[in-house]
Structure formats: C-alpha cells, structure tokens
XYZ file of C-alpha atoms in Angstrom:
709
model
C 95.514 24.844 85.787
C 98.666 24.372 87.868
C 100.262 21.192 89.113
C 101.612 20.683 92.631
C 105.070 21.450 91.295
C 103.821 24.890 90.266
C 102.331 25.443 93.705
C 105.683 24.610 95.269
C 107.412 26.936 92.824
C 105.057 29.757 93.712
C 105.658 29.155 97.425
C 109.418 29.059 96.985
C 109.317 32.499 95.366
C 108.401 33.992 98.711
C 111.525 32.471 100.252
C 113.837 33.365 97.407
C 116.368 36.114 97.997
C 115.971 39.250 95.937
C 119.636 38.819 94.990
C 119.046 35.500 93.167
C 120.072 35.780 89.527
C 118.671 34.218 86.393
C 122.122 32.822 85.701
C 121.338 29.904 88.017
C 119.309 28.411 85.151
C 121.762 27.033 82.606
C 120.482 25.242 79.496
C 124.016 25.318 78.034
C 123.311 25.844 74.309
C 126.085 26.341 71.765
C 126.488 30.098 71.088
C 128.353 29.520 67.832
C 125.477 27.476 66.410
C 123.046 30.235 67.144
C 125.345 32.834 65.592
C 125.175 30.926 62.305
C 121.376 30.766 62.498
C 121.120 34.494 63.153
C 123.413 35.335 60.250
C 121.418 33.207 57.829
C 118.020 34.612 58.834
C 118.690 38.265 59.383
C 121.160 40.663 57.845
C 123.548 41.855 60.497
C 122.796 45.341 61.792
C 124.883 47.437 64.159
C 123.680 47.049 67.739
C 123.009 50.303 69.495
C 124.944 50.741 72.664
C 123.229 50.908 76.003
C 124.209 54.540 76.277
C 121.992 55.378 73.346
C 118.980 54.205 75.326
C 119.828 55.593 78.730
C 117.523 58.484 79.544
C 118.910 60.941 82.056
C 116.752 63.901 82.928
C 114.079 65.139 85.239
C 111.765 62.967 87.240
C 108.341 62.090 85.925
C 106.427 65.333 85.541
C 104.026 66.467 88.234
C 104.697 63.453 90.414
C 101.392 61.894 89.392
C 102.793 58.585 88.187
C 105.787 58.342 90.500
C 106.074 54.590 90.956
C 109.839 54.326 90.653
C 111.224 51.718 88.306
C 108.789 48.863 88.432
C 109.562 45.927 90.627
C 112.244 43.565 89.370
C 111.480 42.734 85.725
C 114.144 40.040 85.305
C 113.068 36.407 84.994
C 114.198 34.199 87.834
C 114.164 30.413 88.275
C 110.505 30.445 89.279
C 109.575 32.363 86.125
C 111.433 29.815 84.020
C 109.513 27.009 85.735
C 106.196 28.607 84.846
C 107.257 29.462 81.289
C 108.330 25.878 80.716
C 104.712 24.874 81.220
C 103.378 27.793 79.139
C 105.068 26.418 76.037
C 102.544 23.568 76.234
C 99.653 24.911 78.333
C 98.597 28.520 77.942
C 97.976 30.508 81.149
C 94.712 31.846 79.701
C 91.632 30.628 77.877
C 91.913 31.941 74.347
C 88.152 31.858 73.811
C 87.473 34.313 76.659
C 90.467 36.630 76.787
C 88.916 39.025 79.293
C 88.148 36.987 82.361
C 88.728 33.231 82.190
C 92.258 33.172 83.531
C 93.003 30.714 86.349
C 96.260 32.003 87.775
C 98.166 32.175 91.026
C 98.669 35.675 92.395
C 101.017 34.763 95.208
C 104.116 35.972 93.432
C 103.234 39.602 92.679
C 106.553 41.379 93.070
C 106.270 44.738 94.805
C 109.929 45.718 95.100
C 110.611 49.424 94.702
C 106.909 50.250 95.171
C 106.067 51.875 98.467
C 104.115 49.340 100.550
C 100.493 50.105 101.299
C 101.024 50.097 105.058
C 104.054 52.375 105.032
C 102.996 55.797 106.333
C 104.775 58.816 104.934
C 104.231 62.459 105.787
C 106.145 63.321 102.630
C 104.011 61.226 100.269
C 104.217 63.476 97.233
C 107.956 63.997 97.640
C 109.133 60.466 98.380
C 112.032 59.778 95.969
C 111.285 56.039 96.028
C 108.040 56.770 94.223
C 109.716 58.599 91.344
C 111.833 57.432 88.475
C 115.322 58.682 89.177
C 117.584 57.437 86.351
C 120.723 55.590 87.379
C 123.635 54.009 85.459
C 122.053 50.600 86.086
C 119.009 51.508 83.958
C 119.513 50.647 80.309
C 117.752 49.111 77.323
C 119.290 45.689 77.880
C 118.178 45.283 81.473
C 115.230 43.056 80.525
C 116.908 40.861 77.917
C 116.975 37.851 80.214
C 113.165 37.924 80.149
C 113.122 36.928 76.479
C 113.716 33.236 77.031
C 111.880 30.262 78.468
C 112.568 26.534 78.617
C 111.442 24.416 75.685
C 109.422 21.245 76.027
C 108.957 18.204 73.838
C 105.311 17.626 74.779
C 103.164 18.526 71.764
C 99.926 16.836 72.850
C 98.607 19.832 74.783
C 100.103 22.701 72.795
C 98.494 26.158 72.645
C 97.703 25.512 68.989
C 95.561 22.481 69.844
C 93.613 24.448 72.452
C 92.698 27.426 70.231
C 89.417 27.401 68.344
C 89.662 28.870 64.870
C 86.508 30.958 65.315
C 88.426 33.017 67.844
C 91.201 33.759 65.373
C 91.404 36.644 62.951
C 92.781 34.341 60.243
C 93.114 30.612 59.819
C 96.758 31.149 58.921
C 99.048 30.643 61.887
C 102.528 31.894 62.535
C 105.024 29.358 61.262
C 108.500 28.339 62.309
C 110.016 30.746 59.805
C 108.221 33.655 61.508
C 109.548 32.505 64.871
C 113.072 32.237 63.486
C 112.880 35.748 62.037
C 111.512 37.117 65.308
C 114.228 35.375 67.304
C 116.957 36.590 64.973
C 115.786 40.201 65.077
C 115.264 40.191 68.843
C 118.639 38.663 69.579
C 120.346 41.103 67.238
C 119.537 43.693 69.928
C 120.897 41.560 72.772
C 124.300 41.338 74.356
C 126.381 38.266 73.643
C 125.971 37.167 77.252
C 122.310 36.249 76.690
C 122.993 33.845 73.833
C 123.398 31.097 76.415
C 119.602 31.175 76.803
C 118.704 30.969 73.086
C 117.168 27.501 73.429
C 114.439 28.823 75.696
C 113.046 31.463 73.327
C 109.208 31.271 73.226
C 107.744 28.559 71.015
C 105.920 29.340 67.787
C 102.657 28.156 69.388
C 102.976 30.594 72.276
C 103.961 33.470 69.974
C 100.993 32.739 67.705
C 98.553 32.613 70.621
C 99.778 35.911 72.061
C 99.545 37.459 68.597
C 95.950 36.285 68.182
C 95.075 37.415 71.715
C 96.116 40.954 70.859
C 94.022 40.982 67.675
C 90.871 39.573 69.320
C 90.863 40.911 72.889
C 88.491 43.828 73.563
C 91.165 45.219 75.883
C 93.571 45.966 73.049
C 91.225 48.156 70.941
C 93.278 46.934 67.975
C 90.379 46.972 65.519
C 89.773 50.691 66.067
C 92.998 51.665 64.258
C 94.515 48.517 62.738
C 92.869 46.851 59.738
C 92.405 43.337 61.069
C 91.406 41.666 57.740
C 94.761 42.583 56.169
C 96.910 42.974 59.292
C 98.502 39.554 59.007
C 99.899 40.387 55.574
C 101.432 43.639 56.828
C 102.788 41.991 59.984
C 104.525 39.192 58.098
C 105.995 41.765 55.737
C 107.416 43.783 58.630
C 108.595 41.698 61.589
C 108.718 44.762 63.853
C 104.927 45.049 63.575
C 104.407 41.344 64.220
C 106.705 41.484 67.216
C 104.930 44.552 68.602
C 101.589 42.713 68.314
C 102.994 39.686 70.166
C 104.349 41.986 72.868
C 100.985 43.756 73.188
C 99.237 40.417 73.573
C 101.676 39.253 76.240
C 101.154 42.290 78.472
C 97.381 41.659 78.413
C 97.808 38.258 80.067
C 97.273 38.590 83.842
C 100.413 36.668 84.683
C 103.630 38.247 85.918
C 105.983 36.000 83.965
C 104.218 36.426 80.624
C 104.035 40.180 81.219
C 107.794 40.290 81.774
C 108.234 38.522 78.447
C 105.972 41.102 76.777
C 107.838 44.079 78.177
C 111.187 42.555 77.193
C 109.904 42.125 73.626
C 108.694 45.728 73.708
C 112.212 46.933 74.537
C 113.529 44.930 71.592
C 110.966 46.512 69.244
C 111.972 49.984 70.412
C 115.607 49.332 69.553
C 114.762 47.608 66.270
C 112.803 50.641 65.142
C 115.824 52.891 65.582
C 118.110 50.424 63.802
C 115.692 49.995 60.889
C 115.295 53.747 60.390
C 119.047 54.326 60.522
C 119.617 51.560 57.986
C 116.958 52.904 55.594
C 115.675 56.444 56.120
C 112.799 55.978 53.670
C 111.069 53.838 56.301
C 109.990 57.001 58.143
C 107.160 57.109 55.570
C 106.354 53.392 55.782
C 102.963 52.712 57.388
C 103.577 49.277 59.030
C 106.728 50.504 60.754
C 104.970 53.592 62.129
C 102.116 51.384 63.335
C 104.674 49.253 65.173
C 106.154 52.385 66.747
C 102.736 53.611 67.877
C 101.826 50.222 69.317
C 105.121 50.212 71.178
C 104.268 53.596 72.714
C 100.883 52.218 73.804
C 102.561 49.363 75.650
C 105.100 51.584 77.390
C 102.899 54.462 78.485
C 100.417 52.209 80.326
C 103.037 49.792 81.661
C 103.050 51.098 85.239
C 106.844 51.251 85.038
C 108.131 54.799 85.536
C 111.141 54.307 83.289
C 109.090 52.965 80.401
C 106.450 55.655 80.850
C 109.035 58.421 80.780
C 110.720 56.937 77.717
C 107.369 56.754 75.916
C 106.500 60.308 76.925
C 109.862 61.447 75.551
C 109.620 59.503 72.283
C 106.054 60.402 71.305
C 107.331 63.506 69.516
C 109.366 61.349 67.109
C 106.432 59.725 65.363
C 104.463 62.983 65.322
C 107.327 64.656 63.482
C 107.422 61.829 60.946
C 103.663 62.102 60.382
C 103.743 65.891 60.051
C 106.755 65.944 57.722
C 105.099 63.251 55.668
C 102.069 65.499 55.181
C 99.718 63.114 56.962
C 97.847 65.898 58.755
C 96.917 67.568 55.439
C 93.402 66.997 54.159
C 94.455 67.245 50.520
C 96.301 63.920 50.482
C 93.130 61.985 51.330
C 90.955 62.059 48.188
C 87.623 60.233 48.221
C 87.894 56.606 47.124
C 84.749 54.793 45.925
C 84.325 51.592 43.919
C 82.451 51.650 40.626
C 79.568 49.192 40.239
C 81.348 47.501 37.341
C 84.618 46.967 39.249
C 85.533 43.351 39.974
C 88.544 41.132 40.440
C 91.989 42.645 40.607
C 90.803 46.156 39.858
C 88.362 46.089 42.774
C 91.004 44.526 45.010
C 93.387 47.375 44.188
C 90.705 50.007 44.895
C 90.000 48.375 48.244
C 93.711 48.189 49.013
C 94.086 51.911 48.281
C 91.115 52.710 50.519
C 92.474 50.512 53.350
C 95.861 52.226 53.195
C 94.264 55.689 53.239
C 91.993 54.821 56.164
C 94.920 53.214 58.008
C 96.862 56.481 57.820
C 93.833 58.460 58.992
C 93.159 56.098 61.883
C 96.833 56.164 62.847
C 96.622 59.971 63.101
C 93.515 59.807 65.255
C 95.022 57.097 67.457
C 98.092 59.290 67.919
C 95.807 62.192 68.853
C 94.016 60.004 71.389
C 97.254 58.732 72.921
C 98.968 62.122 73.150
C 95.824 63.695 74.605
C 95.572 60.999 77.262
C 99.260 61.413 78.077
C 98.565 65.133 78.524
C 95.620 64.363 80.809
C 97.555 61.783 82.807
C 100.740 63.795 83.368
C 99.237 67.307 83.095
C 101.570 68.261 80.249
C 100.832 70.224 77.049
C 99.104 68.199 74.306
C 101.533 67.548 71.451
C 98.828 67.586 68.762
C 96.689 70.697 68.501
C 92.984 70.408 67.807
C 93.543 73.056 65.110
C 95.538 70.517 63.068
C 92.632 68.104 62.662
C 91.164 69.219 59.342
C 91.760 65.783 57.832
C 88.581 63.715 57.335
C 87.201 61.617 60.161
C 87.554 57.870 59.434
C 84.797 56.152 57.477
C 82.205 54.065 59.311
C 83.166 50.965 61.284
C 81.164 48.580 59.084
C 83.301 49.548 56.096
C 86.490 49.268 58.153
C 85.694 45.742 59.332
C 84.525 44.424 55.942
C 86.463 41.166 55.476
C 87.143 41.477 51.746
C 86.844 43.747 48.726
C 83.444 42.442 47.610
C 81.900 42.965 51.058
C 83.379 46.434 51.212
C 81.998 47.286 47.774
C 78.512 46.069 48.723
C 78.425 48.242 51.849
C 79.889 51.247 50.062
C 77.415 51.137 47.168
C 74.447 50.685 49.525
C 75.154 54.009 51.217
C 73.114 57.039 50.205
C 75.734 59.602 51.231
C 78.259 59.035 48.457
C 78.361 62.699 47.458
C 78.293 64.122 51.006
C 81.468 66.073 51.933
C 83.592 64.256 54.445
C 83.593 65.757 57.920
C 86.565 66.706 60.078
C 87.016 66.972 63.829
C 86.904 70.755 63.465
C 83.450 70.417 61.888
C 82.267 68.300 64.831
C 83.801 70.704 67.333
C 81.910 73.623 65.798
C 78.631 71.743 65.493
C 78.169 68.939 68.010
C 74.819 67.997 66.480
C 76.776 66.373 63.649
C 77.656 63.493 65.972
C 74.021 62.351 65.884
C 72.938 63.499 62.439
C 75.021 61.372 60.071
C 76.116 57.739 59.714
C 78.824 57.821 57.074
C 81.736 58.201 59.513
C 83.040 56.420 62.618
C 81.020 58.082 65.363
C 83.112 56.629 68.162
C 86.354 58.080 66.819
C 84.618 61.373 65.928
C 83.245 61.718 69.466
C 86.611 60.839 71.022
C 88.563 63.287 68.865
C 86.020 66.025 69.618
C 86.303 65.413 73.355
C 90.102 65.384 73.242
C 89.978 68.635 71.266
C 87.992 70.176 74.116
C 90.671 68.879 76.494
C 93.153 71.007 74.543
C 90.935 74.033 75.183
C 90.600 73.151 78.872
C 94.373 72.799 79.134
C 94.801 76.281 77.676
C 92.235 77.625 80.154
C 94.044 76.068 83.102
C 97.332 77.587 81.967
C 95.741 81.023 81.623
C 94.068 80.611 85.003
C 97.470 79.916 86.536
C 99.078 82.902 84.802
C 96.289 85.480 85.265
C 95.086 85.365 88.843
C 94.127 88.996 89.465
C 90.392 89.774 89.817
C 90.405 92.006 86.746
C 92.018 89.321 84.601
C 89.594 86.716 85.881
C 86.553 88.758 84.880
C 87.790 89.930 81.482
C 89.665 86.869 80.215
C 88.901 83.724 82.154
C 85.195 84.009 82.953
C 83.993 84.035 79.322
C 86.296 81.137 78.445
C 85.088 79.126 81.422
C 81.446 79.709 80.515
C 82.027 78.687 76.896
C 83.958 75.543 77.829
C 81.373 74.550 80.418
C 78.559 75.062 77.900
C 80.379 73.106 75.214
C 81.128 70.169 77.501
C 77.559 70.004 78.776
C 76.281 70.062 75.209
C 78.769 67.336 74.316
C 77.388 65.245 77.191
C 73.883 65.513 75.701
C 75.064 64.521 72.232
C 77.268 61.787 73.666
C 74.378 60.216 75.588
C 72.488 59.686 72.328
C 75.339 57.853 70.616
C 74.924 54.080 70.268
C 76.547 51.995 72.974
C 79.956 50.636 72.081
C 82.672 48.938 74.088
C 84.638 52.211 74.025
C 81.805 54.536 75.100
C 82.030 53.742 78.825
C 85.746 54.525 78.911
C 85.193 57.769 77.014
C 82.551 58.719 79.593
C 85.193 58.464 82.339
C 87.404 60.872 80.404
C 84.521 63.302 79.909
C 83.945 63.553 83.675
C 87.685 63.886 84.279
C 87.956 66.817 81.853
C 85.024 68.515 83.573
C 86.767 68.004 86.921
C 89.992 69.556 85.624
C 88.014 72.506 84.278
C 87.110 73.380 87.873
C 90.348 72.705 89.767
C 94.123 72.730 89.526
C 95.394 69.301 90.515
C 98.953 70.607 90.329
C 98.209 73.239 92.975
C 96.664 70.582 95.191
C 99.845 68.537 95.033
C 101.961 71.585 95.787
C 99.716 72.308 98.767
C 100.278 68.745 99.981
C 104.047 69.365 100.030
C 105.231 67.890 96.737
C 107.817 70.656 96.200
C 108.384 71.750 99.789
C 106.936 74.281 102.198
C 107.753 77.324 100.112
C 105.672 76.132 97.184
C 102.930 74.956 99.544
C 102.744 78.427 101.053
C 102.622 80.002 97.586
C 99.406 78.214 96.601
C 97.818 78.162 100.062
C 95.930 81.436 99.790
C 94.629 80.792 96.260
C 93.390 77.314 97.199
C 91.671 78.630 100.319
C 89.908 81.232 98.199
C 89.008 78.575 95.626
C 87.545 76.306 98.326
C 84.924 78.971 99.107
C 83.675 79.106 95.532
C 80.990 77.193 93.678
C 83.726 76.014 91.301
C 85.325 73.955 94.086
C 82.067 72.172 94.829
C 81.522 71.555 91.115
C 84.995 69.987 91.025
C 83.970 67.642 93.846
C 80.798 66.767 91.981
C 82.688 65.867 88.815
C 85.300 63.920 90.791
C 82.410 61.884 92.167
C 81.073 61.455 88.630
C 84.448 60.042 87.555
C 83.997 57.292 90.147
C 80.399 56.778 89.024
C 81.457 56.353 85.400
C 84.232 53.994 86.480
C 81.671 51.741 88.186
C 79.894 51.258 84.859
C 83.013 49.943 83.097
C 82.895 46.279 82.045
C 84.807 43.842 84.205
C 88.600 44.035 83.959
C 88.541 47.191 81.809
C 89.315 49.751 84.532
C 92.883 50.166 83.351
C 95.149 52.536 81.441
C 93.679 56.070 81.281
C 90.529 55.070 83.195
C 92.645 53.935 86.147
C 94.603 57.184 86.098
C 91.334 59.161 85.947
C 90.015 57.554 89.118
C 93.371 58.240 90.792
C 93.079 61.933 89.888
C 89.574 61.959 91.356
C 90.897 60.348 94.541
C 93.543 63.074 94.928
C 90.891 65.790 94.492
C 88.470 64.274 97.013
C 91.304 63.586 99.483
C 92.817 67.070 99.213
C 89.659 69.145 99.626
C 89.165 68.445 103.380
C 92.838 69.308 103.968
C 92.334 72.684 102.301
C 89.292 73.357 104.493
C 91.284 72.292 107.523
C 93.908 74.909 106.678
C 91.138 77.507 106.280
C 89.708 76.577 109.667
C 93.127 76.906 111.288
C 93.391 80.464 109.982
C 89.764 81.252 110.830
C 88.324 79.072 113.641
C 84.834 80.345 112.870
C 84.996 79.535 109.173
C 81.880 77.903 107.840
C 83.941 75.281 106.049
C 85.063 73.854 109.379
C 81.807 71.939 109.628
C 83.055 69.532 106.962
C 85.667 68.318 109.425
C 83.210 67.458 112.176
C 80.962 64.467 112.509
C 77.732 64.532 110.552
C 75.585 67.391 111.975
C 72.032 66.573 112.967
C 69.640 67.177 110.137
C 72.338 67.472 107.482
C 71.425 65.814 104.190
C 74.045 63.495 102.672
C 74.830 64.581 99.135
C 75.887 61.724 96.871
C 78.662 63.048 94.648
C 78.686 59.786 92.698
C 74.947 59.672 92.108
C 72.565 61.354 89.659
C 72.122 65.108 89.710
C 69.335 65.898 92.178
C 68.017 69.050 93.881
C 70.204 68.141 96.877
C 73.259 68.137 94.610
C 72.288 71.500 93.132
C 71.828 72.999 96.621
C 75.265 71.725 97.627
C 77.098 73.073 94.575
C 75.306 76.437 94.654
C 74.932 77.090 98.398
C 77.070 74.441 100.158
C 74.039 72.849 101.768
C 74.397 69.227 102.783
C 77.293 66.926 103.524
C 79.143 65.514 100.479
C 79.798 61.781 100.353
C 80.444 58.867 98.004
C 78.863 55.433 98.067
C 80.669 52.440 99.492
C 80.727 49.469 97.142
C 80.579 46.888 99.945
C 77.843 48.311 102.177
C 77.207 44.927 103.823
C 80.571 45.136 105.582
C 80.892 48.896 106.063
C 77.295 49.692 106.939
C 74.584 51.658 105.109
C 76.206 55.072 105.540
C 78.242 56.423 102.629
C 81.836 57.609 102.950
C 81.688 61.287 103.900
C 84.346 63.718 102.745
C 85.084 64.604 106.365
C 86.630 61.122 106.567
C 89.253 61.111 103.776
C 90.375 57.590 104.623
C 86.874 56.217 104.099
C 86.618 58.045 100.766
C 89.909 56.596 99.502
C 88.936 53.128 100.679
C 85.621 53.451 98.821
C 87.463 54.410 95.623
C 89.940 51.549 96.003
C 86.932 49.226 96.330
C 85.750 50.387 92.896
C 89.051 49.356 91.353
C 89.193 46.060 93.222
C 85.594 45.187 92.325
C 86.185 45.788 88.623
C 88.938 43.158 88.629
C 87.373 40.542 90.906
C 86.482 38.163 88.059
C 90.101 37.837 87.042
C 91.941 35.393 89.264
C 95.251 36.542 87.853
C 97.135 39.679 88.756
C 95.864 43.124 87.884
C 97.660 45.241 85.269
C 100.870 46.675 86.804
C 99.602 50.248 86.389
C 96.432 49.414 88.319
C 98.374 47.652 91.067
C 100.655 50.650 91.480
C 97.833 53.193 91.508
C 96.002 51.202 94.172
C 99.129 51.257 96.322
C 99.514 55.003 95.828
C 95.924 55.559 96.942
C 96.488 53.354 99.964
C 99.557 55.457 100.732
C 97.235 58.476 100.866
C 95.374 56.726 103.679
C 98.656 56.088 105.486
C 99.644 59.739 105.066
C 96.304 60.890 106.461
C 96.755 58.584 109.462
C 100.124 60.143 110.306
C 98.765 63.686 110.024
C 95.788 63.210 112.332
C-alpha cells in the first residue's frame, strides 16, 4: 500500500521532536478568497469562543478511564504526507471494512499515556492517567487536523476503487456537499487556520468515509438510523452528514485519518450549539438530534479523557430535549399500517410517517443503550430510568431495512400480528418469555433494553448495599433484592440463549456477564482498597472487603469475571472495542484485586484459609477454569472454595499447558491482554485508541504488582 517515501516518512516520525508544529507545512492559500467562498455558501453565524467549550471540573469519575488527554492529536508534517496520498489512495479496502487494512503501525503516538513498562505503586492515583483540565484544553485545539494536501492525480481516486454494491446508495457526495461541509466546519475555526484551507479533504475521501460508516458492521448504524432514507436526511442537514463522515473516519485503523475524524467531531459539537442558538425550534428536529447522538457515540468511546468527560457531561442535553418533546410518551406513537389499496404518493407518505416514527423510537432506545453503557463504564447513575420505557419497542428489523415503500407494504401486509398490541420494555422486563414468543418487534433491541433495565436495578442494589451494611439491613433489605436480581438475570440468560444469532448478540453477552459480575462485587471499593483515594479510604473499605472475600458472593464474582473474558473470546475479529473493551478491563481489575484482598487477610490472620491462594499450586488441588463452562468443579469452588481458580492462556504453545492461576496476578493480566491482542491480530493497522489505552492500563497493573512483591 505504501511507497518507499511513506516508509521514510514513518521512520522520520520516530526522530521528530514532540515540539514540531504543523505550521512548518505552508501551502500559502489566499485567506481572502476563502472568506468569499465561505460567505457565499453558508450564512455567517457567530463563532463560540473557546471559553464556552472549556470544561473545568472534577477528574473522570471513579478513575476507571483515567488516560489523561490522549496523545497529541494535532497533525504534523508526517500526517500531511500520509493524507496527501489518502486523497488518491484510500488507507482501507472499502469492500471489507473490518479487516483488510494494510497500514503501518510504527507511528502510534503514546504521549501522555503511562508507558507499559513504567512501574507505579500509586497506579490508581497517578495524575498523569486522569484528565485534569488546563487552560490549554479548548475546542479549537484540533482544528489543524481538518486539512490535508490536495493532489491532481485522479486516476486512482477513492471513487474509482469503490464498488457500488458496497454502497448504501448509488448517489455520491458531490462538490457542493464538500463546499457546504468545508464552509460549516471552517465557520467554527479560528482565522489562523484559514492558511490551510486548500488541504481540506477531497470529496472522494469524504464520500468514502461516509459510506464506510453506513456499511461497516462496527458502526451499528443500521440499528438506529434508517439507511434507505438516510442520505436524504443527511443532505438536508449538513451536521448529520458531517457526523457520519466523522464516525467513518474514526473507524479507519490509521492514526492520521482518526485525527481527522476527531477534529470533525469537535466541529459538529460546536455547530450543534450554534444551530440551536440560531433557531430554537431545531431542538425538536430529528436529523439534528441524530447528529448530536452520533457525536456523543464518537466522543465517549474515543479513548481521550477530555472527549469522554465532555460527552458524559453533555448526554443530559439531548435527554432533556427528548423528554420535553414528549418522545418518551407512548401516546405519541400511534400504530401506522398501510391499506392494501394504497399506492403511489399516498403509500410513500404512509411509509415516510412510519419511518419518522420508528426513527424517533430507535433514537430513544439508542440513547438508553448509550447512557446505560456510560453508567456501566464509569459506575455512575443511569440517566434514563427503566420505568420511563413504556413506549413501544421498535418494529422488526425486516420492516426497518425495507428499501422502499412497496417492499415495506408487502412485508407489513404479510404479517399475521396486525392487531396485536405493541410491546414495551416494561412488558419484556415483567415477562422475559416474550423475547422468544413473538416476531413482530426487533428482538435484538428488546433484549438489549431489557438487559440495560436490569442494570438499572443492579445499580440501585449496589447503592443500597453501600449504604446499608449492617447485618440486620442486609437480611431484611438486600438479600431479597439480590435473590430476585440473580433469578431474573439467570432467566434472562436462558431466554437470551434462544434468540437468533446476530452481529450484536455476542457483544450483548459480554455486557450480561459484566452486569452479573457487578451484582456480586463493588469495583469502586476494590479501587479504594488499592489506594485510589489514599490510605484513609483504603482502611475504610478494608474490613468490608476482607469479610466479602470469605463469602460465596466473592467467588461468584470471580466466576462471572472469568465469564466476561470467555464471552470476549467469542467476539468477531476486530470487534472487541467500546463497551466490550471496558468490560474486559473491569474483569481484569476484579481478578487482579482479589488476591491482594486475600493477602491483606492473611497478614491479619496468618492461619487464614485464604492464604493458600497465594502459594504455589498445592498437590492434588483441582484447577477451576473461571472462563470455561459451568462444571461440578466450578460449583464446588463457588460454594465451598474447593480448587484453585485460573483462566486459560490464549497462547499455550509459548506459555505452557498450565492456565494462569489467580495466585499469579501478573499471569492473569497477561492472559487477559492476550485476549484483546488476539481479537485485533487480523488488522494490520492500529487498534482503536480506547483499546490501546486500556491495554496499557492493564499492563500498568502488572508493573504495579511487580513493585509490590
């Protein structure tokens, strides 16, 4: 894919000083000419000041995602060299967006991320791993990433290399779309970046990134965006088109293209605020809210602490707009069905009304999914309550993906459940058998919303468990709730196993095991015990964690942590990302912390039974695979603590046949890191930034363990 010049450019990056500035690349365009173009294409709007988008405040909650501001996101001369080629040769194969990327990984920039070989006895408290806002952080910090050199070579353009059967529409973005995008993006920029206007991405590259987002299984776009009509909505609202281009760019496993995507994302975030301030009625406008939600998706899984905190802060905005607009109310979603005699424009209008209604419903459920996963990732309260979800579950996927009104009508009239009342998430939550007993709704979304509703219940249980810790409270309040939640989740597992396989089912299975793990442990207490908030807080939770470690609940937590890793192994290649990557990181913390808790117990009581976990494998002890199927050995371990818990090593040829035992925390973490690395081996490009950062954090756990031995 790359020429020798690119190889030299990649090598020179290693020698380049971190103080080099993008200003060394100087295309010397005429700023006044561009000002005229901008004025003619886009009505002038007041540019928000940097101060409006500076976010002072507390560090990222719970310290779970404390990466610090991601490595340098500004384009340098090497990035410009690569982007010059990308205007004519795409860095990915459009026909296979998941794995056929031939890229150089030599220039992964790890500044401001703690290096994997840097030991730290204060791992959970290291300020470098947290986002600590400074005056240098602002919305315009990435604006230099918006531009790339142009090229006159049109013989090997991205357009010529894209097969139409991999597109959602035969209609491509045109020069007018590019001009509108450029005008809107640069209306958010400082005047100092106009000097780079001539290197704004070409229309071919923008179109390819746009199509990549719509077709890639990684984006999950078709689950909540109506692909057959999306192009019409996107061209009508440039913010939505720009958000889709940005989302496609961050999926490309190339650092330079990702920087472009995140810079476009920052522009979309500012454009949304400007558009709303210019016309307040847009708070009820579906395409603009879809753009906002897509922008949150990009930020929250970016692996950049600043972006993640901004997204976490701004999720309440769109929820308020949806609530105030009445979108959570069931009454505004009447049943829409075509009549057999409907044809032509009348049928097209009926279909359009149905698409708009379903788009609102799916936007609500996507918001519920995102806010629930944010709650799971950061251990914060869910912002949407399960009790709000009385609106109908979306109609079946075959109706949603129907390419036109006639196809939709044919499918709708062939169904035998026309008069059946539409179900809600509350209905599914109260009767899990519904998930397997009907076909007139989207079972994948129904199962996901039901599971995330149970997460809301588990969150409430964990908060009550933290507040009511006396024996009397535990027996009268917590025990019945625990039993009910455990029963409900196990029953959900049975119903879930019978659902048809989809590309989203494997990822939902990871979340199921994670919720079960959190039901049995407090990850926040484990971090406090490890010293996240100092010795005083560590001492406060020490006794409760030692008592917990003696219970069956602690061993069940280990079992479910192992099941998280087992579910992660079943994920398709290159899909262990976003919430799934965070889930396996949570499991790693749980498995790493448990031996430390037993070590503290043994220090207080040298004859404690738990001390045996710290020794080498006793003769005759049975290894208990926490990441395997449930067996009698597993049941004996969870009930009576018989056997030695362990997880399987992915690369047994190099590490030997023995599994990684919990008495060797380093081996356990290395085994989990292998899971992540193996999932991404088919991609020769870089991993998603979030995955890269989580791997480094897990490797830091190994370094911390080494310094404490």
